[in-house]
PDB file of C-alpha atoms and ligand atoms in Angstrom:
ATOM      1  CA  MET A   1       0.000   0.000   0.000  1.00 97.00           C
ATOM      2  CA  LYS A   2       1.192   3.487  -0.883  1.00 98.00           C
ATOM      3  CA  VAL A   3       0.387   6.313   1.549  1.00 98.00           C
ATOM      4  CA  ALA A   4       0.932  10.002   0.776  1.00 98.00           C
ATOM      5  CA  ILE A   5       1.661  12.114   3.857  1.00 99.00           C
ATOM      6  CA  ALA A   6       2.037  15.856   4.333  1.00 99.00           C
ATOM      7  CA  SER A   7       1.831  18.540   6.996  1.00 98.00           C
ATOM      8  CA  ASP A   8       2.341  22.214   7.564  1.00 98.00           C
ATOM      9  CA  HIS A   9       4.932  23.516  10.055  1.00 98.00           C
ATOM     10  CA  ALA A  10       2.566  22.814  12.988  1.00 98.00           C
ATOM     11  CA  GLY A  11       2.315  19.150  12.042  1.00 98.00           C
ATOM     12  CA  LEU A  12       5.891  18.602  10.910  1.00 98.00           C
ATOM     13  CA  GLU A  13       7.163  16.738  13.960  1.00 98.00           C
ATOM     14  CA  LEU A  14       4.172  14.376  14.130  1.00 98.00           C
ATOM     15  CA  LYS A  15       4.298  13.853  10.367  1.00 98.00           C
ATOM     16  CA  GLN A  16       7.899  12.695  10.549  1.00 98.00           C
ATOM     17  CA  THR A  17       7.177  10.384  13.487  1.00 98.00           C
ATOM     18  CA  LEU A  18       4.160   8.851  11.723  1.00 98.00           C
ATOM     19  CA  ALA A  19       5.969   8.480   8.411  1.00 98.00           C
ATOM     20  CA  GLU A  20       8.675   6.436  10.161  1.00 98.00           C
ATOM     21  CA  TYR A  21       6.104   4.441  12.127  1.00 98.00           C
ATOM     22  CA  ALA A  22       4.052   3.621   9.039  1.00 98.00           C
ATOM     23  CA  ALA A  23       7.103   2.590   7.027  1.00 98.00           C
ATOM     24  CA  ASP A  24       8.935   0.637   9.752  1.00 98.00           C
ATOM     25  CA  VAL A  25       6.100  -0.916  11.764  1.00 98.00           C
ATOM     26  CA  LEU A  26       3.211  -1.080   9.290  1.00 97.00           C
ATOM     27  CA  ALA A  27       5.412  -1.756   6.258  1.00 97.00           C
ATOM     28  CA  VAL A  28       3.572   0.654   3.991  1.00 98.00           C
ATOM     29  CA  GLN A  29       5.262   2.675   1.271  1.00 98.00           C
ATOM     30  CA  ILE A  30       5.317   6.340   2.316  1.00 98.00           C
ATOM     31  CA  VAL A  31       5.409   9.256  -0.119  1.00 98.00           C
ATOM     32  CA  ASP A  32       6.387  12.372   1.869  1.00 98.00           C
ATOM     33  CA  MET A  33       4.919  15.425   0.133  1.00 98.00           C
ATOM     34  CA  GLY A  34       6.274  18.033   2.581  1.00 97.00           C
ATOM     35  CA  THR A  35       6.601  20.342   4.320  1.00 98.00           C
ATOM     36  CA  LEU A  36      10.213  19.574   5.055  1.00 97.00           C
ATOM     37  CA  SER A  37      11.123  22.533   7.275  1.00 96.00           C
ATOM     38  CA  SER A  38       9.722  24.143  10.413  1.00 97.00           C
ATOM     39  CA  GLU A  39       9.313  27.463   8.619  1.00 98.00           C
ATOM     40  CA  SER A  40       5.737  28.731   8.665  1.00 98.00           C
ATOM     41  CA  CYS A  41       3.780  27.654   5.579  1.00 98.00           C
ATOM     42  CA  ASP A  42       0.202  27.445   4.311  1.00 98.00           C
ATOM     43  CA  TYR A  43      -1.572  24.117   4.836  1.00 98.00           C
ATOM     44  CA  PRO A  44      -3.905  24.222   1.764  1.00 98.00           C
ATOM     45  CA  GLU A  45      -0.995  23.621  -0.603  1.00 98.00           C
ATOM     46  CA  TYR A  46      -0.051  20.435   1.218  1.00 98.00           C
ATOM     47  CA  ALA A  47      -3.610  19.182   1.482  1.00 99.00           C
ATOM     48  CA  VAL A  48      -3.953  19.561  -2.291  1.00 98.00           C
ATOM     49  CA  ARG A  49      -0.682  17.689  -2.897  1.00 98.00           C
ATOM     50  CA  VAL A  50      -1.895  14.631  -0.983  1.00 99.00           C
ATOM     51  CA  ALA A  51      -5.439  14.823  -2.401  1.00 98.00           C
ATOM     52  CA  THR A  52      -4.086  15.027  -5.950  1.00 98.00           C
ATOM     53  CA  ALA A  53      -1.772  12.074  -5.357  1.00 98.00           C
ATOM     54  CA  ILE A  54      -4.759   9.955  -4.331  1.00 98.00           C
ATOM     55  CA  VAL A  55      -7.123  11.091  -7.084  1.00 98.00           C
ATOM     56  CA  SER A  56      -4.413  10.497  -9.715  1.00 98.00           C
ATOM     57  CA  GLY A  57      -3.700   6.997  -8.394  1.00 98.00           C
ATOM     58  CA  GLN A  58      -0.192   7.824  -7.184  1.00 98.00           C
ATOM     59  CA  ALA A  59      -1.235   6.871  -3.631  1.00 98.00           C
ATOM     60  CA  ASP A  60      -3.946   4.664  -2.122  1.00 98.00           C
ATOM     61  CA  LEU A  61      -4.533   6.631   1.080  1.00 98.00           C
ATOM     62  CA  GLY A  62      -3.352   9.886   2.632  1.00 99.00           C
ATOM     63  CA  ILE A  63      -2.429  11.383   5.992  1.00 99.00           C
ATOM     64  CA  LEU A  64      -2.553  15.148   6.616  1.00 99.00           C
ATOM     65  CA  ILE A  65      -1.436  16.921   9.769  1.00 98.00           C
ATOM     66  CA  CYS A  66      -1.684  20.579  10.706  1.00 98.00           C
ATOM     67  CA  GLY A  67      -2.062  22.204  14.130  1.00 98.00           C
ATOM     68  CA  THR A  68      -5.631  21.028  14.651  1.00 98.00           C
ATOM     69  CA  GLY A  69      -6.214  18.904  11.537  1.00 98.00           C
ATOM     70  CA  ILE A  70      -9.173  21.147  10.743  1.00 98.00           C
ATOM     71  CA  GLY A  71      -7.665  23.252   7.966  1.00 98.00           C
ATOM     72  CA  MET A  72      -6.269  20.149   6.271  1.00 98.00           C
ATOM     73  CA  SER A  73      -9.609  18.330   6.407  1.00 98.00           C
ATOM     74  CA  ILE A  74     -11.599  21.316   5.139  1.00 98.00           C
ATOM     75  CA  THR A  75      -9.205  21.757   2.227  1.00 98.00           C
ATOM     76  CA  ALA A  76      -8.858  18.094   1.270  1.00 98.00           C
ATOM     77  CA  ASN A  77     -12.641  17.680   1.222  1.00 98.00           C
ATOM     78  CA  LYS A  78     -12.873  20.344  -1.501  1.00 98.00           C
ATOM     79  CA  ILE A  79     -11.132  17.976  -3.932  1.00 98.00           C
ATOM     80  CA  PRO A  80     -13.582  15.677  -5.792  1.00 97.00           C
ATOM     81  CA  GLY A  81     -12.920  12.050  -4.904  1.00 98.00           C
ATOM     82  CA  ILE A  82     -11.521  12.845  -1.473  1.00 98.00           C
ATOM     83  CA  SER A  83     -13.194  11.934   1.790  1.00 98.00           C
ATOM     84  CA  ALA A  84     -11.021  13.300   4.570  1.00 99.00           C
ATOM     85  CA  ALA A  85     -11.762  12.376   8.189  1.00 99.00           C
ATOM     86  CA  LEU A  86     -10.421  14.338  11.143  1.00 99.00           C
ATOM     87  CA  CYS A  87      -9.865  11.720  13.847  1.00 98.00           C
ATOM     88  CA  GLY A  88      -8.859  12.052  17.479  1.00 98.00           C
ATOM     89  CA  ASP A  89      -9.840   8.573  18.646  1.00 98.00           C
ATOM     90  CA  CYS A  90      -9.483   4.960  17.519  1.00 98.00           C
ATOM     91  CA  TYR A  91     -13.199   4.235  17.087  1.00 98.00           C
ATOM     92  CA  SER A  92     -13.638   7.151  14.676  1.00 98.00           C
ATOM     93  CA  ALA A  93     -10.573   6.054  12.716  1.00 98.00           C
ATOM     94  CA  ARG A  94     -12.072   2.580  12.204  1.00 98.00           C
ATOM     95  CA  MET A  95     -15.524   3.914  11.351  1.00 98.00           C
ATOM     96  CA  ALA A  96     -14.029   6.429   8.926  1.00 98.00           C
ATOM     97  CA  ARG A  97     -12.706   3.514   6.863  1.00 98.00           C
ATOM     98  CA  GLU A  98     -15.394   0.873   7.448  1.00 98.00           C
ATOM     99  CA  HIS A  99     -18.525   3.014   7.160  1.00 98.00           C
ATOM    100  CA  ASN A 100     -17.439   6.164   5.314  1.00 98.00           C
ATOM    101  CA  ASN A 101     -14.703   4.779   3.063  1.00 98.00           C
ATOM    102  CA  ALA A 102     -12.582   7.823   3.917  1.00 98.00           C
ATOM    103  CA  ASN A 103      -9.330   7.966   1.984  1.00 98.00           C
ATOM    104  CA  VAL A 104      -7.517  10.665   3.965  1.00 99.00           C
ATOM    105  CA  LEU A 105      -6.813  10.705   7.707  1.00 99.00           C
ATOM    106  CA  CYS A 106      -6.348  14.138   9.287  1.00 99.00           C
ATOM    107  CA  MET A 107      -4.958  14.771  12.752  1.00 99.00           C
ATOM    108  CA  GLY A 108      -3.894  17.762  14.829  1.00 98.00           C
ATOM    109  CA  GLY A 109      -0.227  17.876  15.713  1.00 98.00           C
ATOM    110  CA  ARG A 110      -0.964  20.382  18.482  1.00 98.00           C
ATOM    111  CA  VAL A 111      -3.851  18.306  19.810  1.00 98.00           C
ATOM    112  CA  ILE A 112      -2.954  14.640  19.903  1.00 98.00           C
ATOM    113  CA  GLY A 113      -0.232  12.607  21.630  1.00 98.00           C
ATOM    114  CA  VAL A 114       2.246  10.594  19.581  1.00 98.00           C
ATOM    115  CA  GLU A 115       1.163   7.135  20.747  1.00 98.00           C
ATOM    116  CA  LEU A 116      -2.524   7.801  20.159  1.00 98.00           C
ATOM    117  CA  ALA A 117      -1.701   9.214  16.731  1.00 98.00           C
ATOM    118  CA  GLN A 118       0.263   6.053  15.904  1.00 98.00           C
ATOM    119  CA  GLU A 119      -2.614   3.829  16.995  1.00 98.00           C
ATOM    120  CA  ILE A 120      -5.131   5.876  15.003  1.00 98.00           C
ATOM    121  CA  THR A 121      -2.827   5.628  11.983  1.00 98.00           C
ATOM    122  CA  ARG A 122      -2.483   1.860  12.370  1.00 98.00           C
ATOM    123  CA  ILE A 123      -6.240   1.390  12.563  1.00 98.00           C
ATOM    124  CA  PHE A 124      -6.987   3.724   9.662  1.00 98.00           C
ATOM    125  CA  LEU A 125      -4.412   2.048   7.403  1.00 98.00           C
ATOM    126  CA  THR A 126      -5.460  -1.512   8.227  1.00 98.00           C
ATOM    127  CA  ALA A 127      -9.272  -1.240   8.420  1.00 98.00           C
ATOM    128  CA  GLU A 128     -11.180  -2.072   5.229  1.00 98.00           C
ATOM    129  CA  PRO A 129     -14.282  -0.293   3.894  1.00 98.00           C
ATOM    130  CA  ILE A 130     -17.385  -2.477   4.360  1.00 97.00           C
ATOM    131  CA  MET A 131     -18.748  -3.127   0.865  1.00 97.00           C
ATOM    132  CA  ASP A 132     -21.649  -5.502   1.518  1.00 97.00           C
ATOM    133  CA  VAL A 133     -23.974  -3.391   3.656  1.00 96.00           C
ATOM    134  CA  ASP A 134     -26.490  -1.587   1.479  1.00 97.00           C
ATOM    135  CA  ARG A 135     -27.048   1.395   3.749  1.00 98.00           C
ATOM    136  CA  TYR A 136     -23.333   2.243   3.864  1.00 97.00           C
ATOM    137  CA  LEU A 137     -23.114   2.073   0.074  1.00 97.00           C
ATOM    138  CA  ARG A 138     -26.293   4.142  -0.291  1.00 98.00           C
ATOM    139  CA  ARG A 139     -24.976   6.898   1.980  1.00 97.00           C
ATOM    140  CA  ARG A 140     -21.608   7.017   0.225  1.00 97.00           C
ATOM    141  CA  ALA A 141     -23.460   7.251  -3.093  1.00 97.00           C
ATOM    142  CA  GLN A 142     -25.516  10.150  -1.697  1.00 97.00           C
ATOM    143  CA  ILE A 143     -22.312  11.991  -0.810  1.00 97.00           C
ATOM    144  CA  ALA A 144     -20.956  11.370  -4.320  1.00 96.00           C
ATOM    145  CA  THR A 145     -24.169  12.776  -5.797  1.00 97.00           C
ATOM    146  CA  ILE A 146     -23.862  15.917  -3.668  1.00 96.00           C
ATOM    147  CA  GLU A 147     -20.239  16.244  -4.779  1.00 95.00           C
ATOM    148  CA  GLN A 148     -21.199  15.953  -8.447  1.00 94.00           C
ATOM    149  CA  GLY A 149     -24.032  18.473  -7.972  1.00 93.00           C
ATOM    150  CA  SER A 150     -21.668  21.012  -6.423  1.00 85.00           C
ATOM    151  CA  ARG A 151     -19.471  20.677  -9.527  1.00 82.00           C
ATOM    152  CA  GLY A 152     -22.434  21.514 -11.758  1.00 82.00           C
ATOM    153  CA  GLU A 153     -22.450  18.123 -13.438  1.00 75.00           C
ATOM    154  CA  ASP A 154     -25.589  16.690 -15.028  1.00 66.00           C
ATOM    155  CA  ARG A 155     -27.698  14.593 -12.716  1.00 57.00           C
TER     156      ARG A 155
HETATM  157  C1  RB5 B   1      -1.124  27.124  11.897  1.00 60.22           C
HETATM  158  O1  RB5 B   1      -0.834  28.056  12.894  1.00 60.22           O
HETATM  159  C2  RB5 B   1      -2.499  26.517  12.126  1.00 60.22           C
HETATM  160  O2  RB5 B   1      -3.497  27.463  11.940  1.00 60.22           O
HETATM  161  C3  RB5 B   1      -2.709  25.344  11.203  1.00 60.22           C
HETATM  162  O3  RB5 B   1      -1.706  24.405  11.410  1.00 60.22           O
HETATM  163  C4  RB5 B   1      -3.998  24.554  11.354  1.00 60.22           C
HETATM  164  O4  RB5 B   1      -4.234  24.233  12.693  1.00 60.22           O
HETATM  165  C5  RB5 B   1      -5.195  25.069  10.699  1.00 60.22           C
HETATM  166  O5  RB5 B   1      -6.269  24.451  10.681  1.00 60.22           O
END
């Protein structure tokens, strides 16, 4: 599995820790899309990098970290095909994959502890979307319809 990861300056330290954890412990292939320095930067650029990598097929899943995870999740969810989930607990991380089929995990580097962030990452990257429960599929399809409508596509 290929996972694209990025952060702004506020998420840099946690991003580096999680990138190492995911590669060494979870044995996933990590594509680090920045930022690479602690200099202040703007999170939308990095959210778009990861979102684009997923939509283009360069990565299977993504991880985005800013101070709270909020700016990253708001931005990533603007990109068609992206379902970004801001998670601060293990249950939400599992549900985000199993029920919502989220493809990007967002976390707040100024909010969450390292060990909880690692556990959330492990769960998010190993849980599988449930594909045989009609109501989950129906709700995901409803979201896709809303997304298409907001792009002005024919319905
Ligand atoms: C940066 O100071 C901070 O605003 C940013 O990392 C993020 O928390 C925004 O949602």
